[in-house]
CSV table of C-alpha atoms in Angstrom, one decimal:
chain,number,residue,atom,x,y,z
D,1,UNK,CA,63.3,-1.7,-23.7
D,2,UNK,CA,60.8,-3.7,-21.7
D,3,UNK,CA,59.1,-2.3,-18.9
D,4,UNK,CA,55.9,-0.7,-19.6
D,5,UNK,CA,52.6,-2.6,-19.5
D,6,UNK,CA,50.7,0.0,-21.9
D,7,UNK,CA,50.8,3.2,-24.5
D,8,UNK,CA,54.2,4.8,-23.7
D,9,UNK,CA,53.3,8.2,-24.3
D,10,UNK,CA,56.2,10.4,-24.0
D,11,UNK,CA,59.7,9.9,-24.4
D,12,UNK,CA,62.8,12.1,-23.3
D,13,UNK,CA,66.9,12.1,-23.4
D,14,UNK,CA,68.2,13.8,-20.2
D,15,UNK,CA,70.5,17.1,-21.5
D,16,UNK,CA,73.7,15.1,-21.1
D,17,UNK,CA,72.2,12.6,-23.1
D,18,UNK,CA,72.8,9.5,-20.4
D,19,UNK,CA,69.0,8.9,-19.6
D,20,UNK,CA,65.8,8.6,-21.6
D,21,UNK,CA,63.0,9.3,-19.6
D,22,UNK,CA,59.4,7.4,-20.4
D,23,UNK,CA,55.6,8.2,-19.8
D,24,UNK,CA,52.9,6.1,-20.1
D,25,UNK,CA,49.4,4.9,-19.5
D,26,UNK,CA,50.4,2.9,-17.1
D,27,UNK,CA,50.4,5.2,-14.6
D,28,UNK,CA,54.7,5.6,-14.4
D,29,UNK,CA,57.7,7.0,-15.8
D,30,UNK,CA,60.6,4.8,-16.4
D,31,UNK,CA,64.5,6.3,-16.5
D,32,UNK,CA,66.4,4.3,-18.0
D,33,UNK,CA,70.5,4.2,-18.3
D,34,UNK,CA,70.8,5.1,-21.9
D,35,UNK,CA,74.4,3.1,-22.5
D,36,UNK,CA,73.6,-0.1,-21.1
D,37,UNK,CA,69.6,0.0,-21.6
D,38,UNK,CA,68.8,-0.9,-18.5
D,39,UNK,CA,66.2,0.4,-16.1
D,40,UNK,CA,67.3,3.0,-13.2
D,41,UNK,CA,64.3,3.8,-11.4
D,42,UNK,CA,60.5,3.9,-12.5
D,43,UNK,CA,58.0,6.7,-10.8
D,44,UNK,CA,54.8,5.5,-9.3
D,45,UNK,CA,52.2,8.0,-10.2
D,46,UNK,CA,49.1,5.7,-10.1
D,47,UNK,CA,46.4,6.2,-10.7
D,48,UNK,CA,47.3,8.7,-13.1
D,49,UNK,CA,48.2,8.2,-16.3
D,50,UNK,CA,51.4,10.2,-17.2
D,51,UNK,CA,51.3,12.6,-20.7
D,52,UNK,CA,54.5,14.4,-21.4
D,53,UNK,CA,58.0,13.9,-19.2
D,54,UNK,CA,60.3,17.1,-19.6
D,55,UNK,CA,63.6,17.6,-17.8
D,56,UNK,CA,65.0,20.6,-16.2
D,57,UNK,CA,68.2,22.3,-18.3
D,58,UNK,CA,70.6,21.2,-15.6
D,59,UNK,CA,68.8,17.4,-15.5
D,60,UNK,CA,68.0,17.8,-11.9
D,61,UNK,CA,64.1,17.8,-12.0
D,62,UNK,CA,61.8,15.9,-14.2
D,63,UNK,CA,58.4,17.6,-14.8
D,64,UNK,CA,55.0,15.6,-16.0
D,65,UNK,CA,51.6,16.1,-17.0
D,66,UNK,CA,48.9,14.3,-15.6
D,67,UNK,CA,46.0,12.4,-16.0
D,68,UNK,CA,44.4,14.3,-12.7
D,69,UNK,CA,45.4,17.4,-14.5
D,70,UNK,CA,48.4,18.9,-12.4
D,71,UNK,CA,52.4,18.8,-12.8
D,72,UNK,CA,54.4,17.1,-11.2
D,73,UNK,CA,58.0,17.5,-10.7
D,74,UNK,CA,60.3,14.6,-9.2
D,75,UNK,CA,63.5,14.7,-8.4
D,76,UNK,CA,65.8,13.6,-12.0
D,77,UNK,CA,68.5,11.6,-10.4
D,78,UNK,CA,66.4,8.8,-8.1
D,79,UNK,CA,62.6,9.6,-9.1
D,80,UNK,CA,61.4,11.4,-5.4
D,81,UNK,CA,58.4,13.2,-5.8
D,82,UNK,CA,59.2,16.9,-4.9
D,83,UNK,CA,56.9,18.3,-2.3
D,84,UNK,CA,55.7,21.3,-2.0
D,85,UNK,CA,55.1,22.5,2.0
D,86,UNK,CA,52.3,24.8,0.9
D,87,UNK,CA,49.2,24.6,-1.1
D,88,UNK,CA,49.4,26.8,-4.0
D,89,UNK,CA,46.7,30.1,-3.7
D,90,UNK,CA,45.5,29.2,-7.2
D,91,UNK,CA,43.2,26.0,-8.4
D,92,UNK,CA,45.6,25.0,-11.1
D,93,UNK,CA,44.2,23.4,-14.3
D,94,UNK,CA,40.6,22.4,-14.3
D,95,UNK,CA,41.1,20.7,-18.0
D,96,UNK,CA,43.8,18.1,-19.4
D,97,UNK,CA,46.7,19.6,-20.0
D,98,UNK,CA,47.5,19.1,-23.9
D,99,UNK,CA,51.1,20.4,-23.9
D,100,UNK,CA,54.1,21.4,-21.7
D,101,UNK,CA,57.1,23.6,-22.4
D,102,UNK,CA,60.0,24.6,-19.9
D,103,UNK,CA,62.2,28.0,-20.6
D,104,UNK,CA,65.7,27.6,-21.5
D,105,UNK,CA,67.2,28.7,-18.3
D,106,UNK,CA,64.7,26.0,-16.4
D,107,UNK,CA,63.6,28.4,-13.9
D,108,UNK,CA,59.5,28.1,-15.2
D,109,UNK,CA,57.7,25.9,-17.1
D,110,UNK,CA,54.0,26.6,-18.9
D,111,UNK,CA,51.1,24.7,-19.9
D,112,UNK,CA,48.6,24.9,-21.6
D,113,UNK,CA,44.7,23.0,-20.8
D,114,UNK,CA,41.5,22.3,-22.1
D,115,UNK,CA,40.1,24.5,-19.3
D,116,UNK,CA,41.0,27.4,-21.9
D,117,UNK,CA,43.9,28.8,-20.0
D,118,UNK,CA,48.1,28.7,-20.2
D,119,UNK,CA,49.8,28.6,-17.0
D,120,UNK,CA,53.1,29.3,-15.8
D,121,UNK,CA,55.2,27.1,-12.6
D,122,UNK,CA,58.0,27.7,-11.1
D,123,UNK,CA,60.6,24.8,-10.6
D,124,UNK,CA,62.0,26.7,-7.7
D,125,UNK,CA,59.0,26.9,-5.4
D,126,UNK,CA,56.7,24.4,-7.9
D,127,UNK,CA,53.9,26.6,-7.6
D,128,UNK,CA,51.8,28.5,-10.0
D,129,UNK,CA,53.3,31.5,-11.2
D,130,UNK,CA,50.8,34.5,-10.6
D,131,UNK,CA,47.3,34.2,-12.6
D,132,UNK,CA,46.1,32.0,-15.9
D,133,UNK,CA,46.6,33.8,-19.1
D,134,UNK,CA,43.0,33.3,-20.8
D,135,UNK,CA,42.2,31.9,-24.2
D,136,UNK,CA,38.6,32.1,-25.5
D,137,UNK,CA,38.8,28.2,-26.4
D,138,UNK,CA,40.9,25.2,-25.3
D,139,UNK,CA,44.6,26.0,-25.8
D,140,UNK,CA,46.3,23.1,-27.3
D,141,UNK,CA,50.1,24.5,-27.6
D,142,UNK,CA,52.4,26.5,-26.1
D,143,UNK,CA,56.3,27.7,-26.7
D,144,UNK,CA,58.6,29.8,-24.5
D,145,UNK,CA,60.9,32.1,-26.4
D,146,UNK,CA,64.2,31.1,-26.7
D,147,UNK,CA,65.3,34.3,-23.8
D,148,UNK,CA,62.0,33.8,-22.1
D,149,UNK,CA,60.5,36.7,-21.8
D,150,UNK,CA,57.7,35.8,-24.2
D,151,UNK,CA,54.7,32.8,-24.3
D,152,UNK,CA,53.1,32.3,-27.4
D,153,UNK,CA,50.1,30.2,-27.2
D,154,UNK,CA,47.2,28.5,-29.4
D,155,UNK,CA,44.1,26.6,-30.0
D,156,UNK,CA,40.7,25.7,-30.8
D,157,UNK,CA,40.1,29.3,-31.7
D,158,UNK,CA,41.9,30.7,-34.5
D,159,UNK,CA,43.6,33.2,-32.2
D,160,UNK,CA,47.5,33.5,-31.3
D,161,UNK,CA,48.5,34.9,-28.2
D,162,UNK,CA,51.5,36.6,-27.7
D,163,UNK,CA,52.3,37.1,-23.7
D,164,UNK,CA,55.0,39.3,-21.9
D,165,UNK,CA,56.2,37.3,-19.0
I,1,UNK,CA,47.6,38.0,-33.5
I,2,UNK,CA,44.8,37.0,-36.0
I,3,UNK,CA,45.1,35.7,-38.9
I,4,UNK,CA,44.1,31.9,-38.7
I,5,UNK,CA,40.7,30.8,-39.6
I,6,UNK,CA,41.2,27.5,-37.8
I,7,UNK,CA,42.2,25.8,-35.0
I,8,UNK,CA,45.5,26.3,-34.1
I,9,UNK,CA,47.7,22.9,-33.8
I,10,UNK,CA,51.2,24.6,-33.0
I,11,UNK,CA,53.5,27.4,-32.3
I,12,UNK,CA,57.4,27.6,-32.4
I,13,UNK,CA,59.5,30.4,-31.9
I,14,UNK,CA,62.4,30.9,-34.6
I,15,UNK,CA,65.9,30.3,-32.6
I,16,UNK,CA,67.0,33.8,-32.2
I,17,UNK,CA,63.3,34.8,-31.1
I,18,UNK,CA,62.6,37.1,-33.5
I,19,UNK,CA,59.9,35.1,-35.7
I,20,UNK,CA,57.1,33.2,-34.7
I,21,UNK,CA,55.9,30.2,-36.7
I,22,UNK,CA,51.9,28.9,-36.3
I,23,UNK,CA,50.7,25.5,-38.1
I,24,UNK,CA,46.8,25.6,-38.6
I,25,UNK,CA,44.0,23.3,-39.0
I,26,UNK,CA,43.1,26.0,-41.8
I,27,UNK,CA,45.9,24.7,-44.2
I,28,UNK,CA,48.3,27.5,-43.8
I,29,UNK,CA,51.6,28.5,-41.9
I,30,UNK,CA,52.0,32.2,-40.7
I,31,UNK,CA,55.1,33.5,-39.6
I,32,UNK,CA,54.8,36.8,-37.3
I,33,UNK,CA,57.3,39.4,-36.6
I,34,UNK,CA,57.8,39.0,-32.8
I,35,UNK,CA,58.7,42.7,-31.5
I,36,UNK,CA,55.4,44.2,-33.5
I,37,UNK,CA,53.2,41.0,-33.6
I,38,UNK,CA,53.0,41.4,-37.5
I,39,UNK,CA,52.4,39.2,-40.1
I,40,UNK,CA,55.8,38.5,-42.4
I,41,UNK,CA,54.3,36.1,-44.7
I,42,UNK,CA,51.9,33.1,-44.9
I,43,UNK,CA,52.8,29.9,-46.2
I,44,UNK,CA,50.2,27.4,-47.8
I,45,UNK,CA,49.9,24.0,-47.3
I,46,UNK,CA,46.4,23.7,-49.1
I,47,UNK,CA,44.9,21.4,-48.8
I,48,UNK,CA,46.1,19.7,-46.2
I,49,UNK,CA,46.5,20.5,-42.3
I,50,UNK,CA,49.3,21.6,-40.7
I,51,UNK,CA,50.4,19.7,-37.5
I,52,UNK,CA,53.5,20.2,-36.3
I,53,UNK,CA,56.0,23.2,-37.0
I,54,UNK,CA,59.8,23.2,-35.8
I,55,UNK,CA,62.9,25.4,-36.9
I,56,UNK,CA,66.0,24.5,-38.1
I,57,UNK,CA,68.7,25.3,-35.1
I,58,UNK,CA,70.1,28.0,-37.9
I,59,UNK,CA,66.8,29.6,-38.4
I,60,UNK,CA,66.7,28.7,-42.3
I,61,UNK,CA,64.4,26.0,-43.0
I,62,UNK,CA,61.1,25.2,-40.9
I,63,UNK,CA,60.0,21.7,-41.3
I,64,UNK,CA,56.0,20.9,-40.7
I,65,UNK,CA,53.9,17.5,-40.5
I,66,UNK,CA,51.3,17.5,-43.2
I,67,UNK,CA,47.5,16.4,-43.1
I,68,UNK,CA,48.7,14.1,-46.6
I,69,UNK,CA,51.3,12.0,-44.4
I,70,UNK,CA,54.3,13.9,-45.3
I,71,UNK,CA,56.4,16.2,-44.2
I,72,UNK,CA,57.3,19.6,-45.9
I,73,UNK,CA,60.5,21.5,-46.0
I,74,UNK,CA,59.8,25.6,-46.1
I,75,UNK,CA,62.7,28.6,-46.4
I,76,UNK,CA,62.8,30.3,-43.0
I,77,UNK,CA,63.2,33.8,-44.4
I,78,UNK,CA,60.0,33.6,-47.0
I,79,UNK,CA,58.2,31.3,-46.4
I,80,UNK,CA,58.7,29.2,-49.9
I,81,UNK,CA,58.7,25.5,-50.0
I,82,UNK,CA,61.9,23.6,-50.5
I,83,UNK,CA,61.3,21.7,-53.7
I,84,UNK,CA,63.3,18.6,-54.0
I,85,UNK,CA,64.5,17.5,-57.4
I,86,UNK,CA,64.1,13.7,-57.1
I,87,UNK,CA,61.2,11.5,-55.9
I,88,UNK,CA,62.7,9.5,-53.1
I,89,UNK,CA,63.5,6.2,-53.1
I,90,UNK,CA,61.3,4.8,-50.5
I,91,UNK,CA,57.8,5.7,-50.2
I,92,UNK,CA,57.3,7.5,-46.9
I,93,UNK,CA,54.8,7.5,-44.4
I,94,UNK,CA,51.8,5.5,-44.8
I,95,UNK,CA,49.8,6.5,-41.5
I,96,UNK,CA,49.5,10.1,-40.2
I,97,UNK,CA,52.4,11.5,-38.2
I,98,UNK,CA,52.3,11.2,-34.5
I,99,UNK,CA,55.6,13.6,-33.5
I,100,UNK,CA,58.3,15.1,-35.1
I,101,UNK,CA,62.3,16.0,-33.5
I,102,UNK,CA,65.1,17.9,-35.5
I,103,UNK,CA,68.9,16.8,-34.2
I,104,UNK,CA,70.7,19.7,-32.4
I,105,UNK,CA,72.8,20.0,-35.4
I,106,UNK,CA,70.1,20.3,-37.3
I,107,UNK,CA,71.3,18.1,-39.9
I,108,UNK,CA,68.2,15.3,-39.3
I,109,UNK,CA,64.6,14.7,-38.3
I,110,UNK,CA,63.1,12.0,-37.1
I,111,UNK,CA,58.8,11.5,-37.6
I,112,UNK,CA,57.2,9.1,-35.6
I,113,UNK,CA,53.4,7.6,-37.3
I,114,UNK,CA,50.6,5.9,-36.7
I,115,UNK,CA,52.1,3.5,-39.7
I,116,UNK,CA,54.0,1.8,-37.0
I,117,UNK,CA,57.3,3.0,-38.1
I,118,UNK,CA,60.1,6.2,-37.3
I,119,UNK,CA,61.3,7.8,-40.5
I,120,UNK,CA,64.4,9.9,-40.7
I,121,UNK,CA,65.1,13.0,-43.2
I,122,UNK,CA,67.8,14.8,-44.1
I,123,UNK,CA,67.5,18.7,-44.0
I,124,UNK,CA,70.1,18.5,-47.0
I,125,UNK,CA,68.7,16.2,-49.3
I,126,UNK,CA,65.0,16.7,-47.9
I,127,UNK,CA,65.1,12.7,-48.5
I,128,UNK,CA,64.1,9.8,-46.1
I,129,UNK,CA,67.3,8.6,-45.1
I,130,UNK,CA,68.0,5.2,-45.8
I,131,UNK,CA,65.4,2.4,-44.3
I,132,UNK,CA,62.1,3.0,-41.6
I,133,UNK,CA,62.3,1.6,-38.1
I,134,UNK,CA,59.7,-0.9,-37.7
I,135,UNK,CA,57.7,-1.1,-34.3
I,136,UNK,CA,55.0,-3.3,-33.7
I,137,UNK,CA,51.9,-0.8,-33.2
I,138,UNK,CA,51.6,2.7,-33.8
I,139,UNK,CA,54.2,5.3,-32.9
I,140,UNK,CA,53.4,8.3,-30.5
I,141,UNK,CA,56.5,10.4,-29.7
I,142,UNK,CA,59.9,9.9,-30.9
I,143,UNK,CA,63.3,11.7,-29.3
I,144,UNK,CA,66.9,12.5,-30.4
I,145,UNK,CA,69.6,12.3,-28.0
I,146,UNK,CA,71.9,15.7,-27.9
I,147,UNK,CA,75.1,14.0,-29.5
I,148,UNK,CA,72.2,13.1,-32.1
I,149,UNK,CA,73.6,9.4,-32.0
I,150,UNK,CA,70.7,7.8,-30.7
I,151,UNK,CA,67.0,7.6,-31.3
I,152,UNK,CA,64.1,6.8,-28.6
I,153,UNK,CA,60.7,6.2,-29.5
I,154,UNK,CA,57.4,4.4,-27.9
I,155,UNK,CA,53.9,3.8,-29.0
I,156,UNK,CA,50.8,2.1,-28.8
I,157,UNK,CA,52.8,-1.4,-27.6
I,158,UNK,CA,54.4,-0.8,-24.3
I,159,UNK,CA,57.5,-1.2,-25.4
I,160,UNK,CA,60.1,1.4,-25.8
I,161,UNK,CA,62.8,1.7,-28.8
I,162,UNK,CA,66.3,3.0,-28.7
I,163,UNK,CA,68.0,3.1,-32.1
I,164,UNK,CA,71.7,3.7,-32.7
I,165,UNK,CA,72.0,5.6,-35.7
């Protein structure tokens, strides 16, 4: 599939399997028409490069890191950025975000940044969810149990962390 | 939970969220009790890193990337490593390994690498099934569709692979 003009970071099947979503250096995300191959819409997030794409359980939303170091969620079935009226009362990420996981029922996704904290969003009101969970070191991965009431969470420093959400 | 003596590279919870597996820089896997944040046993890789770790959808087997290019089959429930009788017929990676997916059904994985190629495995045989899929540059991030009938991947080129399987 041609369409990106650099590294093509991420890539990820919608949950009915009809579209593969794309992320790439170049600044957008491509979703393409899985049967056919053909390109259905590409996201203009410039000038940020895009990291990882997830979509929502219900394909709806898709959600991406970026290279300015927030989420972003658009909207899954035309590529609309989803704006949000307010700022949120938190900073958000102050590092690059190294890895991105959404719970099972879709409501919240959490990441997890170089800034040495894991933070939790909400794909309702796409805000940060209450405070950032604190690591002593950079926090390179995350995982949602699978009924989502835990985080687990690790990195540079030899410490796990287990959170109740 | 301690217990690592190095960085921390990634953390899966089992599929019925009772276990928690964590791959370390330090060579080793441990696998916690969730619901007392114990340590059930250790598994080690020595003496090579361990990258990424994912469950079988049964819970049985968890599959890890390895610092020697390879990737390791391990029993779920203690921790020891599937041993495979036969050397396989084609040689394996040659680069290190970028990402790894498991198929729904569990029956598959698929390893993207830096050797510009996508490998698939069998969680049966523990064998590379049948040929690698050759890209052009290196390979970041590889995807399985749900129905597990088709495989996306993308790399260093910009271009993006869909594979029927």
């Amino acid at each position: 599939l041609l369409g990106h003009r650099d590294r093509v970071l991420s890539v990820a099947f919608s949950p009915d399997g009809l579209k593969l979503a794309t992320g790439s250096s170049d600044t957008t995300i491509i979703v393409w028409q899985v049967d056919n191959a053909k390109r259905l819409f590409q996201i203009n997030a410039r000038p940020y490069s895009v990291g990882s794409v997830v979509w929502s359980p219900d394909g709806q939303q898709l959600v991406s890191t970026s290279g300015d170091k927030t989420i972003k969620f658009w909207d899954g079935s035309n590529g609309n950025q989803i704006q949000t009226d307010s700022k949120p009362c938190t900073d958000g990420h102050t590092g690059w975000i190294d890895s991105l996981a959404i719970s099972s029922d879709g409501t919240f996704i959490a990441t997890a940044s170089e800034d040495k904290t894991v933070r939790l969003w909400s794909t309702e009101t796409h805000q940060q969810i209450e405070h950032a969970l604190k690591h002593t070191d950079e926090v390179y991965c995350v995982a949602i149990s699978p009924n989502g009431t835990l985080l687990a969470s690790g990195g540079r420093h030899r410490e796990v962390y287990l959170w109740s959400i």
